[in-house]
Short mmCIF file of C-alpha atoms in Angstrom, two decimals:
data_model
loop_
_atom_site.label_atom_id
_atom_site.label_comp_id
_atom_site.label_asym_id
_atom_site.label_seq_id
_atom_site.Cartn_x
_atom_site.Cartn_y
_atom_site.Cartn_z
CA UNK C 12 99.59 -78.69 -164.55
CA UNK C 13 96.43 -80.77 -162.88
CA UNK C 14 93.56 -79.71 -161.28
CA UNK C 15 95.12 -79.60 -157.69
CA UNK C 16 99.11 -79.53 -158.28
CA UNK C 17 100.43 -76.33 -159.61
CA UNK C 18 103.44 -75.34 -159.77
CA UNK C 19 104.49 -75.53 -156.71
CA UNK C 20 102.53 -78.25 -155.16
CA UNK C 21 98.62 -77.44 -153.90
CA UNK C 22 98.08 -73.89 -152.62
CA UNK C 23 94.97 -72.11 -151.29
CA UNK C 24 93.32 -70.34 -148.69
CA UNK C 25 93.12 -72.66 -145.78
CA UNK C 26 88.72 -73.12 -144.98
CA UNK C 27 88.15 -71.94 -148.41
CA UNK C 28 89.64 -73.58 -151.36
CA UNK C 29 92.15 -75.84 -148.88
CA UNK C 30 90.25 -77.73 -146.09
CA UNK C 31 91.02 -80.35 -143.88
CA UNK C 32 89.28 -83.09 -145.72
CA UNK C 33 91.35 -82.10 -148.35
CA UNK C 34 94.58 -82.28 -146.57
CA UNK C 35 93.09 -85.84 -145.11
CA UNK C 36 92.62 -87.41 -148.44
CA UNK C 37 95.90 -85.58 -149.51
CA UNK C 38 97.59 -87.75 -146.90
CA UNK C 39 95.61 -90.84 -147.74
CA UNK C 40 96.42 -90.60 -151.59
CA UNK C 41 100.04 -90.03 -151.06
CA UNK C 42 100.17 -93.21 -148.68
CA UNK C 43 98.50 -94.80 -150.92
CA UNK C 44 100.57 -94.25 -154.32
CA UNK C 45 103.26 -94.68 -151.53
CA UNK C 46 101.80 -98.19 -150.76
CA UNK C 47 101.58 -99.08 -154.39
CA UNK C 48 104.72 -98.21 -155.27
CA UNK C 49 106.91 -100.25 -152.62
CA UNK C 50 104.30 -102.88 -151.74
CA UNK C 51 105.30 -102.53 -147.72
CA UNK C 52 104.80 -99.94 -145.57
CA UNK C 53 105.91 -96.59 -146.73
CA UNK C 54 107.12 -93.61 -144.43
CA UNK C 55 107.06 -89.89 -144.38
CA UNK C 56 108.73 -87.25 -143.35
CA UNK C 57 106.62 -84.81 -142.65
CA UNK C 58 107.61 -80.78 -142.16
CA UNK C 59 105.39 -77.47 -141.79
CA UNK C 60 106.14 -73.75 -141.62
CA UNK C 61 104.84 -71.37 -138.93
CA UNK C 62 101.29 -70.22 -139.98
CA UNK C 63 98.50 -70.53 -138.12
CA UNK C 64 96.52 -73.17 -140.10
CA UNK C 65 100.32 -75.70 -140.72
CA UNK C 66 99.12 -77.42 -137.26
CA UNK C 67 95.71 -78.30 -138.56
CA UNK C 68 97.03 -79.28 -141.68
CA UNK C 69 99.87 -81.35 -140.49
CA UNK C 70 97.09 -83.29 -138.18
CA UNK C 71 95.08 -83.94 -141.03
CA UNK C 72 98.02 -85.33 -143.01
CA UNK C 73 98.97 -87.25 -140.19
CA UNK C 74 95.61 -88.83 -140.52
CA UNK C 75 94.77 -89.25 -143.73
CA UNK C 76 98.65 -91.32 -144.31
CA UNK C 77 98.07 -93.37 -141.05
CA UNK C 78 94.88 -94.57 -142.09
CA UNK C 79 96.13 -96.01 -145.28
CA UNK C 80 99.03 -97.49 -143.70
CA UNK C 81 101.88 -95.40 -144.05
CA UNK C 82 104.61 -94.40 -141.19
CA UNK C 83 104.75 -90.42 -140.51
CA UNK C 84 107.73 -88.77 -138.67
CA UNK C 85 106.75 -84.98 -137.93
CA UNK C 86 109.58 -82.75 -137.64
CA UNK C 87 107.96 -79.82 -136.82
CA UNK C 88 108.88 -76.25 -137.79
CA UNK C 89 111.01 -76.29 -140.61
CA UNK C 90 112.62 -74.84 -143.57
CA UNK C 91 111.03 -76.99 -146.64
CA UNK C 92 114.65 -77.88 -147.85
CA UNK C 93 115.37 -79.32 -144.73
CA UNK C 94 112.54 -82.12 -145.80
CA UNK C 95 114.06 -82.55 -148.44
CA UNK C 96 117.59 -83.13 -146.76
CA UNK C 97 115.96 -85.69 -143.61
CA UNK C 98 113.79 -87.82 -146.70
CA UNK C 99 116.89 -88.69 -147.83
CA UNK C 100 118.99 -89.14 -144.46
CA UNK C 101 116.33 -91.43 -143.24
CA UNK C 102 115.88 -93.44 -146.24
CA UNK C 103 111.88 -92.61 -145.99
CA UNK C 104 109.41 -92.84 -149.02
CA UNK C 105 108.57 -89.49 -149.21
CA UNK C 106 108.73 -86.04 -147.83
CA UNK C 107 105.70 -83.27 -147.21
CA UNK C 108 105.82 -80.22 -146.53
CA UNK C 109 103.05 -77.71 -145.00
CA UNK C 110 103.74 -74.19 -146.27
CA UNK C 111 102.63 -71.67 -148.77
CA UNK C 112 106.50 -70.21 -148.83
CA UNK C 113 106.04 -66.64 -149.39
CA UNK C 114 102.57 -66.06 -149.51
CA UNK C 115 100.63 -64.40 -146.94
CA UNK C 116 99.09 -65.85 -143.53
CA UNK C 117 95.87 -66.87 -144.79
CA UNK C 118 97.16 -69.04 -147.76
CA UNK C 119 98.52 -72.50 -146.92
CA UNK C 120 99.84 -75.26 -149.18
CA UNK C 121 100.78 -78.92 -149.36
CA UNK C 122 104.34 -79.72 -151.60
CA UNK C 123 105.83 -83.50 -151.56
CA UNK C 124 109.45 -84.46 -152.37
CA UNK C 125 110.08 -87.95 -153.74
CA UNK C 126 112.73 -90.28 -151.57
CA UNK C 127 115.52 -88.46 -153.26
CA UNK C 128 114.28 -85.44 -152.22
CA UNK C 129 113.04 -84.23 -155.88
CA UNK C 130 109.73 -82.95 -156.44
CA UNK C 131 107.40 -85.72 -157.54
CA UNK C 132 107.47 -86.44 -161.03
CA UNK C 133 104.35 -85.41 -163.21
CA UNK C 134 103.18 -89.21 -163.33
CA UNK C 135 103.70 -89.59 -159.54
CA UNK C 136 101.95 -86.22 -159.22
CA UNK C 137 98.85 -87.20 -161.50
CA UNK C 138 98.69 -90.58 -159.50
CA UNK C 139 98.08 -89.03 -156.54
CA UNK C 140 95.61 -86.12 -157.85
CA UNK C 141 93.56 -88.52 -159.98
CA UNK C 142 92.86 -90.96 -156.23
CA UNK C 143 92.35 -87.21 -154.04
CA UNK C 144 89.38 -86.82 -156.60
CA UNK C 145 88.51 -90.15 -157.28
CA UNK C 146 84.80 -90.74 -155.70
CA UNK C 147 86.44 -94.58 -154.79
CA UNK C 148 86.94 -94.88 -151.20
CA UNK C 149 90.74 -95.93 -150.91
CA UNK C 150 91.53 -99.21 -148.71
CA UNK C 151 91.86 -98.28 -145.24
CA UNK C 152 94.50 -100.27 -142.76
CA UNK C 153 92.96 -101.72 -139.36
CA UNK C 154 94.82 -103.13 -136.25
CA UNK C 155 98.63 -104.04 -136.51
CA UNK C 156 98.20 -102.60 -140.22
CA UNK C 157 97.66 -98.57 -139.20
CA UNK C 158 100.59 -96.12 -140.04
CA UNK C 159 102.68 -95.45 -136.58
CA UNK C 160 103.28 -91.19 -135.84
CA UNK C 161 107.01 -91.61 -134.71
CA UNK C 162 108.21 -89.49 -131.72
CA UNK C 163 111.51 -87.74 -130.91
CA UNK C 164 112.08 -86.37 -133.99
CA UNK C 165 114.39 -83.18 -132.59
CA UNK C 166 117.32 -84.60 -133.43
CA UNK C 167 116.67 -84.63 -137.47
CA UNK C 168 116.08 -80.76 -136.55
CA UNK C 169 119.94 -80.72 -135.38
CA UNK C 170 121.35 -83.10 -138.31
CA UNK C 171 120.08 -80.73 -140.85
CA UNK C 172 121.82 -77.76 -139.08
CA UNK C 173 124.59 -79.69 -139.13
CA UNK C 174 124.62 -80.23 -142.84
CA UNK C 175 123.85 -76.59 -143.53
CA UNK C 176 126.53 -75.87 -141.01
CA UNK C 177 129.03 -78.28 -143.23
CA UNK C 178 128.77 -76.83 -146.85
CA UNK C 179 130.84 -74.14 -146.04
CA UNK C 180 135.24 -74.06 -144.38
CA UNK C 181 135.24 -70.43 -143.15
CA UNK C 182 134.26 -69.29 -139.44
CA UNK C 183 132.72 -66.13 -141.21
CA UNK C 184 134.74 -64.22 -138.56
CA UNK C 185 134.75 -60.55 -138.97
CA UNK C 186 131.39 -60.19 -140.40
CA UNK C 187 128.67 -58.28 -138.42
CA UNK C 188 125.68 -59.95 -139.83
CA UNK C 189 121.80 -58.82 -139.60
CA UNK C 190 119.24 -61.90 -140.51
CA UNK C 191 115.61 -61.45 -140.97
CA UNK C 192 113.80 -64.87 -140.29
CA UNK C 193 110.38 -63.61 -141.89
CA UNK C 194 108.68 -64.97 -138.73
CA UNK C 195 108.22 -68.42 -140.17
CA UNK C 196 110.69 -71.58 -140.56
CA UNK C 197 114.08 -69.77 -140.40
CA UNK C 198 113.23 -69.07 -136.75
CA UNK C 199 113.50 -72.59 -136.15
CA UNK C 200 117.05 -73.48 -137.20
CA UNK C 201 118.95 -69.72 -137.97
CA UNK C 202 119.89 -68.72 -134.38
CA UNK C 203 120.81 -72.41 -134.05
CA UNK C 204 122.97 -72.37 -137.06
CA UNK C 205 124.94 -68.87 -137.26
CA UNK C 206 125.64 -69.78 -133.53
CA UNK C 207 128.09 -71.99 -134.67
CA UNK C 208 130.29 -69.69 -136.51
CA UNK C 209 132.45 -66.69 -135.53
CA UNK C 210 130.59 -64.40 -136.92
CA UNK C 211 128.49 -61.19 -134.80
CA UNK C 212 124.97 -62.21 -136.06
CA UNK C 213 121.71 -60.37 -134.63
CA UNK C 214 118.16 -61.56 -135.62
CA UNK C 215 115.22 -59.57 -136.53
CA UNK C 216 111.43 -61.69 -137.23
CA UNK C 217 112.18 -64.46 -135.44
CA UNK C 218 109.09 -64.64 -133.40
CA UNK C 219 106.07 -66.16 -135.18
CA UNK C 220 102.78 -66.11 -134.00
CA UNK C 221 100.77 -67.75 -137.05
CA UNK C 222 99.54 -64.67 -138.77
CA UNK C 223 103.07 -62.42 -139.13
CA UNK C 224 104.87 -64.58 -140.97
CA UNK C 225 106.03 -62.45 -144.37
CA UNK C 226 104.20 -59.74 -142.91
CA UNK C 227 106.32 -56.53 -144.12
CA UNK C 228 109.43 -58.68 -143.06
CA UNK C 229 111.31 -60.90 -144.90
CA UNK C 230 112.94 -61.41 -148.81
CA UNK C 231 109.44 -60.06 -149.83
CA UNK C 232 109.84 -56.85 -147.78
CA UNK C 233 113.17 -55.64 -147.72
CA UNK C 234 112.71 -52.33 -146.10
CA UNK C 235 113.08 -53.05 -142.56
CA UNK C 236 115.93 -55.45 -143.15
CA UNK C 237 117.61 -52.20 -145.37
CA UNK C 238 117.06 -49.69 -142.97
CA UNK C 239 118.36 -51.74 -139.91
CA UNK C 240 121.28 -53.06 -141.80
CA UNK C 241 122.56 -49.01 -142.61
CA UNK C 242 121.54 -47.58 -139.18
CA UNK C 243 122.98 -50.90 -137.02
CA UNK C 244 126.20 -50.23 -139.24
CA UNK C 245 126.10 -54.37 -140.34
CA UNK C 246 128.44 -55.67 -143.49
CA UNK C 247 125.32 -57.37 -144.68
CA UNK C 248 121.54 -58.30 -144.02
CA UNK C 249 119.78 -61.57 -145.03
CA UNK C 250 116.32 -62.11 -145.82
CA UNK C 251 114.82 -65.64 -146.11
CA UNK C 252 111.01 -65.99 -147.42
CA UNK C 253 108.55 -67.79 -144.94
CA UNK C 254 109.91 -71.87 -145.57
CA UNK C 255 113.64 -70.24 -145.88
CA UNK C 256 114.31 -71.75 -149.41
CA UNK C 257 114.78 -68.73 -150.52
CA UNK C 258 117.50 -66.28 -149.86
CA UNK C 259 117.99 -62.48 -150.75
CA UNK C 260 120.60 -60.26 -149.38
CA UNK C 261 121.06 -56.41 -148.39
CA UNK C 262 124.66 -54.96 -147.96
CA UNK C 263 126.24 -52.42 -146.13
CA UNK C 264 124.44 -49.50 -147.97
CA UNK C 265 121.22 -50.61 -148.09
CA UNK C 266 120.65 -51.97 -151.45
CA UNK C 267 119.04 -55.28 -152.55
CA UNK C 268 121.67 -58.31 -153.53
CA UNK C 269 118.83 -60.22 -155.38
CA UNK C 270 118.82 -64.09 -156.96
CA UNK C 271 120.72 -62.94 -160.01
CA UNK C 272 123.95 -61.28 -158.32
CA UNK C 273 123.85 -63.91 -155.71
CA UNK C 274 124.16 -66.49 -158.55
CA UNK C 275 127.13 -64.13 -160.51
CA UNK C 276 129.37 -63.66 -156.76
CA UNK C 277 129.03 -67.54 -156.10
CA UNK C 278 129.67 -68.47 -159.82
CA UNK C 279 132.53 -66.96 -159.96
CA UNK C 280 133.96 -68.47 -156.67
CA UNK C 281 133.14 -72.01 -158.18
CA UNK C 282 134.66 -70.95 -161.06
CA UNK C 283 137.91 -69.81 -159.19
CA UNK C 284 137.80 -73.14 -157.62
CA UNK C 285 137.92 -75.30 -160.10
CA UNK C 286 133.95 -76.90 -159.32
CA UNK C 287 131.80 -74.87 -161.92
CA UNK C 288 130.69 -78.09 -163.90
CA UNK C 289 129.79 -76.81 -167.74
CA UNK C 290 131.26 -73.35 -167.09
CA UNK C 291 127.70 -72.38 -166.77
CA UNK C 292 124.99 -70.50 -164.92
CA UNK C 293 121.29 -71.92 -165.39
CA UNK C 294 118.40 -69.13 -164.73
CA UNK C 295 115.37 -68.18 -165.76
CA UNK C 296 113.76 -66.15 -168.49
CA UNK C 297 112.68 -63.75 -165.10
CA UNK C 298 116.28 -62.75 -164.69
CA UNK C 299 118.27 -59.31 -165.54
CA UNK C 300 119.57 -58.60 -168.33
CA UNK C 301 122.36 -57.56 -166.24
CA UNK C 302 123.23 -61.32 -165.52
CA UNK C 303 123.31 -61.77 -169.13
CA UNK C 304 125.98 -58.78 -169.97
CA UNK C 305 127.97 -60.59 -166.66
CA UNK C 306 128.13 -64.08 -168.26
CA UNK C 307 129.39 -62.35 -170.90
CA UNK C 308 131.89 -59.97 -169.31
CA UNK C 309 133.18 -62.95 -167.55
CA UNK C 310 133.46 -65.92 -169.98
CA UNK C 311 130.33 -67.89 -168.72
CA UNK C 312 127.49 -69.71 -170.51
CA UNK C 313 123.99 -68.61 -169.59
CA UNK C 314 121.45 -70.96 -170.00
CA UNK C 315 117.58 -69.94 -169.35
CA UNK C 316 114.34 -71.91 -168.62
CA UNK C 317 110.76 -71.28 -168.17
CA UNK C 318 109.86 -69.71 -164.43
CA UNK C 319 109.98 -71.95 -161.27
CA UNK C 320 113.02 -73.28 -159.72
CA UNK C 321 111.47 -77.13 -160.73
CA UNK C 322 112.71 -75.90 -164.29
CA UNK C 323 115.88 -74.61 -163.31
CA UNK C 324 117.06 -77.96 -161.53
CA UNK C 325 116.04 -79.82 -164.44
CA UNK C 326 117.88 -78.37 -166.31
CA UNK C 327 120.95 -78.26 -164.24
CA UNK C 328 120.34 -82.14 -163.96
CA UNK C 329 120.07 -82.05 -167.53
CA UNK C 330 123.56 -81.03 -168.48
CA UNK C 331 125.32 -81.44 -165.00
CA UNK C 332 125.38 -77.94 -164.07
CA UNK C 333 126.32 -76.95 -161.07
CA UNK C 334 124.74 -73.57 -159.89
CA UNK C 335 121.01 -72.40 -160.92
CA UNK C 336 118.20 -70.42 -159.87
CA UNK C 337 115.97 -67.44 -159.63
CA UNK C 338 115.92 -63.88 -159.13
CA UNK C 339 113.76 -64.09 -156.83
CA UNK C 340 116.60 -66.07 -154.49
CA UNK C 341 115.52 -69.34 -155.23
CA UNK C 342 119.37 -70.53 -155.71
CA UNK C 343 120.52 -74.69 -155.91
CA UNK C 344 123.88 -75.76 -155.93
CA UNK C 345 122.86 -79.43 -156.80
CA UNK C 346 126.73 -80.31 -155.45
CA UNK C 347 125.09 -79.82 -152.08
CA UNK C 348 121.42 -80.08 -152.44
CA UNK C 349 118.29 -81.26 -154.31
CA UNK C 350 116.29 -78.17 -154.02
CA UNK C 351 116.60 -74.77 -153.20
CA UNK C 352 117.70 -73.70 -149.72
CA UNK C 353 117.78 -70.47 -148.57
CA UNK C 354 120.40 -70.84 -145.64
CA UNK C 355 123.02 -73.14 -147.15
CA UNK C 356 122.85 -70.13 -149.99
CA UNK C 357 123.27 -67.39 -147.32
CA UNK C 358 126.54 -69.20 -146.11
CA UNK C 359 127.70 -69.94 -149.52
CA UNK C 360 127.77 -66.26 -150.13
CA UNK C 361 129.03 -65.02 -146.54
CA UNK C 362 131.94 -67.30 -147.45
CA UNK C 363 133.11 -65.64 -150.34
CA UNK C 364 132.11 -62.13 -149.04
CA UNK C 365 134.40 -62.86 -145.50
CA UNK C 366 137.42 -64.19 -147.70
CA UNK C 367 136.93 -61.38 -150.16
CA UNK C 368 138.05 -58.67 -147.73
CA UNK C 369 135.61 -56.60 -149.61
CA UNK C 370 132.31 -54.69 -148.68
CA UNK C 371 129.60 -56.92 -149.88
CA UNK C 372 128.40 -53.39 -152.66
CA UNK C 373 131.56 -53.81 -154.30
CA UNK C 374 131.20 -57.61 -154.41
CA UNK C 375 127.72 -57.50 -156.18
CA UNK C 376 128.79 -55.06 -158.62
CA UNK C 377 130.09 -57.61 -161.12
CA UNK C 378 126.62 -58.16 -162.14
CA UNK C 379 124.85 -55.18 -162.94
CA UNK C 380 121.33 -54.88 -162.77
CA UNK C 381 119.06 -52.94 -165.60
CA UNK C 382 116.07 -51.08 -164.56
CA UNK C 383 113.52 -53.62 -163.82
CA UNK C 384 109.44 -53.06 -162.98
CA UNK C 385 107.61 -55.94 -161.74
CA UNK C 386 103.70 -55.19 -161.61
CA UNK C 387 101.52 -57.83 -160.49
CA UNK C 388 98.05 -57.53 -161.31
CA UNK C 389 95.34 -59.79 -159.07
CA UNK C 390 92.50 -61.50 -161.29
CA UNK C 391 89.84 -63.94 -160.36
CA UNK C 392 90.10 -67.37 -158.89
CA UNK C 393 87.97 -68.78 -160.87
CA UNK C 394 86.14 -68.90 -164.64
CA UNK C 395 89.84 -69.56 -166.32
CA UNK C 396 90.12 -66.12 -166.28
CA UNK C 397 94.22 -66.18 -165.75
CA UNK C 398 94.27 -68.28 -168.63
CA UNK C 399 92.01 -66.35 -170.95
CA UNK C 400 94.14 -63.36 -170.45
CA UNK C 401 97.23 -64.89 -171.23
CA UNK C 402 95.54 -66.43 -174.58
CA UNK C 403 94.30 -62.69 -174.97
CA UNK C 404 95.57 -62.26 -179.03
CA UNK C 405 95.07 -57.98 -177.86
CA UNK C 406 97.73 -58.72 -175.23
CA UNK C 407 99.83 -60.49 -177.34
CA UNK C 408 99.71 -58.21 -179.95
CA UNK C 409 100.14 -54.85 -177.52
CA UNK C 410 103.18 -56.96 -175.98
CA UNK C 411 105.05 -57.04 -179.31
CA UNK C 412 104.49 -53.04 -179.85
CA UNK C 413 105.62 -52.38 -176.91
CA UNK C 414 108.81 -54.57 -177.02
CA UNK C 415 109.28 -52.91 -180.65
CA UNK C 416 109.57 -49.60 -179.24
CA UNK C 417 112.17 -50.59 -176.88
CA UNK C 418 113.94 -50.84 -179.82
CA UNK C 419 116.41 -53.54 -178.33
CA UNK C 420 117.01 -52.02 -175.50
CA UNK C 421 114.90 -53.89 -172.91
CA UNK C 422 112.58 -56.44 -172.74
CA UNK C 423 109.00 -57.13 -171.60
CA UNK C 424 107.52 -60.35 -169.91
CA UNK C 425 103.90 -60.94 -168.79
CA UNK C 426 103.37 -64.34 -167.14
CA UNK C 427 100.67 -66.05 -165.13
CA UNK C 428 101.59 -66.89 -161.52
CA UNK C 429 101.62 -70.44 -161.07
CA UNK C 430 100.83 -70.46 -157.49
CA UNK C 431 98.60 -67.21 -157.01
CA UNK C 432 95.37 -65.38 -159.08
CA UNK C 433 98.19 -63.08 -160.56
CA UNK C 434 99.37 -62.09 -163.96
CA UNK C 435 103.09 -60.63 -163.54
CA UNK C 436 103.97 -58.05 -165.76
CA UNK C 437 107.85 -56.92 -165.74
CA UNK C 438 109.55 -54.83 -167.94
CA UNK C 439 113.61 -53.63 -168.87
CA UNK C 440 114.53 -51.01 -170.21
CA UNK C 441 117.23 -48.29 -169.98
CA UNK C 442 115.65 -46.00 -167.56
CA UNK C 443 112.91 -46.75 -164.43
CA UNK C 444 110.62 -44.64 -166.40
CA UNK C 445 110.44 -45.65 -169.53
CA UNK C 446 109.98 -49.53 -167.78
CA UNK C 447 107.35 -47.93 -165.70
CA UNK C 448 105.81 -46.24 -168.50
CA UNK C 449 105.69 -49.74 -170.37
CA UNK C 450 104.64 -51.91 -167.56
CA UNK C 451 101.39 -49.48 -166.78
CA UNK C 452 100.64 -49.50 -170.27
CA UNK C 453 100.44 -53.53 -170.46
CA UNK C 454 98.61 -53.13 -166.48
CA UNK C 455 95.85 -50.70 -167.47
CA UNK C 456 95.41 -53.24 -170.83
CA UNK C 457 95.18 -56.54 -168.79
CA UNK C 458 92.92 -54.93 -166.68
CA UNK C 459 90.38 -53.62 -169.00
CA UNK C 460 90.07 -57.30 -170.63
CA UNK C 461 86.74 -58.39 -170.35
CA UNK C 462 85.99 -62.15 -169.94
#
């Protein structure tokens, strides 16, 4: 991981640790590399979500890749897969997108797809960071030689609903669907999209106004969605995070459909169809233990990587798998897609539950889910303090008593957040309380570290 790229491309707190003369020589640097690479003009496709600080962002951008040369078409408000999807439909160079995905308001951040719609390669990525903090002016384009901002760009908008709109035969008819757009990209393209099938959809968070996005709504905060979904009487509620590449669901009773079951209900249709390349499911080591005993229950191989859906696609590129992701509702069918896309998942799973003729509990319930606690526990920004906590040889060594007493019956993980000041402690076990128990144990420990 650099200096500036985490996990998940550059994040921060727009004014504070992202500005817009970052953003600007962001933009430059990318056109640049860009430049290099083809030796012609290079263009962009350029995306943002709904927050308050994407405009100012997506203007410096604009800037910094014009300057240098490069071509930018803006699409606007829209779902980060969706850049993905249009880099490739329009042959471009590259694709950027403005978001900090399910992070609050305040937090922006800056993530660039390659021309196949892949997140830049390490290299690519260290090219780029190494000329943002470079003290070497980079060569800036005069006259006939400055980058163009292409207008009329709505129509990409439409051919990725179309796409979305394509992975799936059914008309969804007979489903009365509730779908929470989180206030940020989904609001764009959702009521678009479920307009064209048969389906009764109604929309809840679908009106950003750049400081509610996420904000108690969305697949971070399930309780409205839950609530509305049991009073309103709906089959099932969806939740997309604030750039909609993520996807969780709520059925008819209320309770959560997470990553993991979403992954087990769609597997399983692949499988009955003949596409589940590999016979396999890749995850992460973040999911149940519940997807684990369903793999097994159902004859499928399981196949875990480190956290972040960049890992999970790598795999699945690795050994041609066909369906990977999260629990968190990062989900890729790499059939379909070269990243993670919260709507084309939605559908994928509304077309098994509305051929199913089942309630969308008893559809989930061939993956069962252990007691899981997730704590996360906010550090510093600064000082390397995430780091020195994770190299703590007290944690380590109060991690492997406390998996010990679980006697094999659970399972404990404490990671640093690659995107946030957080170290994520989660915990299964056979009961909430004993996971609870464990989790606040590890908490209080983290907390009293000293560095």
């Amino acid at each position: 991981m650099g200096k500036l790229f985490g996990t998940d491309g550059i994040r921060g707190v727009v004014g504070e640790n992202l500005t817009v003369d970052l953003a600007f020589r962001v933009g430059q640097a990318v056109g640049t590399v860009l430049l290099e690479e083809k030796g012609a003009r290079p263009t962009v496709v350029l995306g943002k979500d709904t927050r308050i600080s994407s405009d100012l962002l997506e203007a410096a951008l604009i800037a910094g890749l014009c300057s240098v040369g490069a071509d930018v078409k803006p699409v606007g408000d829209i779902p980060t897969p969706a850049v993905a999807y249009l880099t490739r439909q329009e042959k471009a160079d590259a694709g950027i997108v403005v978001s900090a995905s399910h992070n609050p308001y305040e937090h922006n951040g800056i993530k660039v797809f390659n021309g196949q719609g892949y997140k830049l390669s390490d290299a690519l990525e260290e090219r780029v960071e190494e000329k943002i903090l470079s003290k070497e002016p980079m060569v800036l384009k005069t006259r006939e030689e400055l980058g163009r901002r292409h207008h009329g760009m709505k129509q990409l908008k439409r051919d990725y609903i179309d796409f979305v709109a394509s992975t799936i035969d059914s008309d969804l008819s007979g489903l009365r669907i509730l779908v929470d757009c989180a206030n940020g990209a989904a609001s764009a393209t959702a009521p678009e999209l479920f307009g064209r099938f048969k389906a009764h959809t109604v929309f809840l968070h679908r009106t950003p106004d750049g400081v509610n996005i996420n904000d108690r709504c969305g697949s971070t905060h399930l309780e409205d969605l839950a609530d509305q979904v049991v009073k309103g009487g709906y089959d099932i509620g969806v939740a997309f995070d604030g750039d909609a590449d993520r996807c969780l669901l709520v059925d008819e009773s209320g309770g959560i459909i997470d990553g993991d079951k979403v992954m087990a209900v769609c597997a399983l249709d692949m499988k009955r169809r003949g596409i589940l390349r590999g016979n396999a499911i890749v995850a992460t080591v973040m999911s149940n233990l519940g997807l684990h005993e369903f793999c097994r229950n159902y004859g499928l191989d399981l196949a875990c990587t480190a956290v972040g859906d960049r890992n999970v696609l790598e795999e699945m590129l690795r050994r041609d798998f066909r369906i990977g992701g999260e629990q968190s509702g990062h989900t890729i069918f790499t059939a379909l897609e070269t990243t993670g896309d919260g709507q084309v998942t939605a559908l994928q799973f509304l077309q098994v539950l509305a051929q199913s003729e089942k309630k969308a509990s008893e559809l989930a319930s061939v993956c069962p889910a252990y007691p899981q606690v997730l704590i996360n526990v906010e550090v510093p920004h600064s000082g390397g303090v995430k780091e020195k906590i994770m190299a703590s040889k007290e944690l380590a060594e109060a991690v492997k008593n406390e998996e010990a007493a679980l006697n094999g019956e659970g399972r404990v993980l404490v990671r640093a957040s690659g995107t946030e000041a957080l170290i994520r402690v989660m915990v299964e076990a056979k009961t909430t309380e004993i996971a609870k128990n464990t989790a606040d144990s590890l908490v209080s420990l983290i907390k009293s570290l000293k560095f």
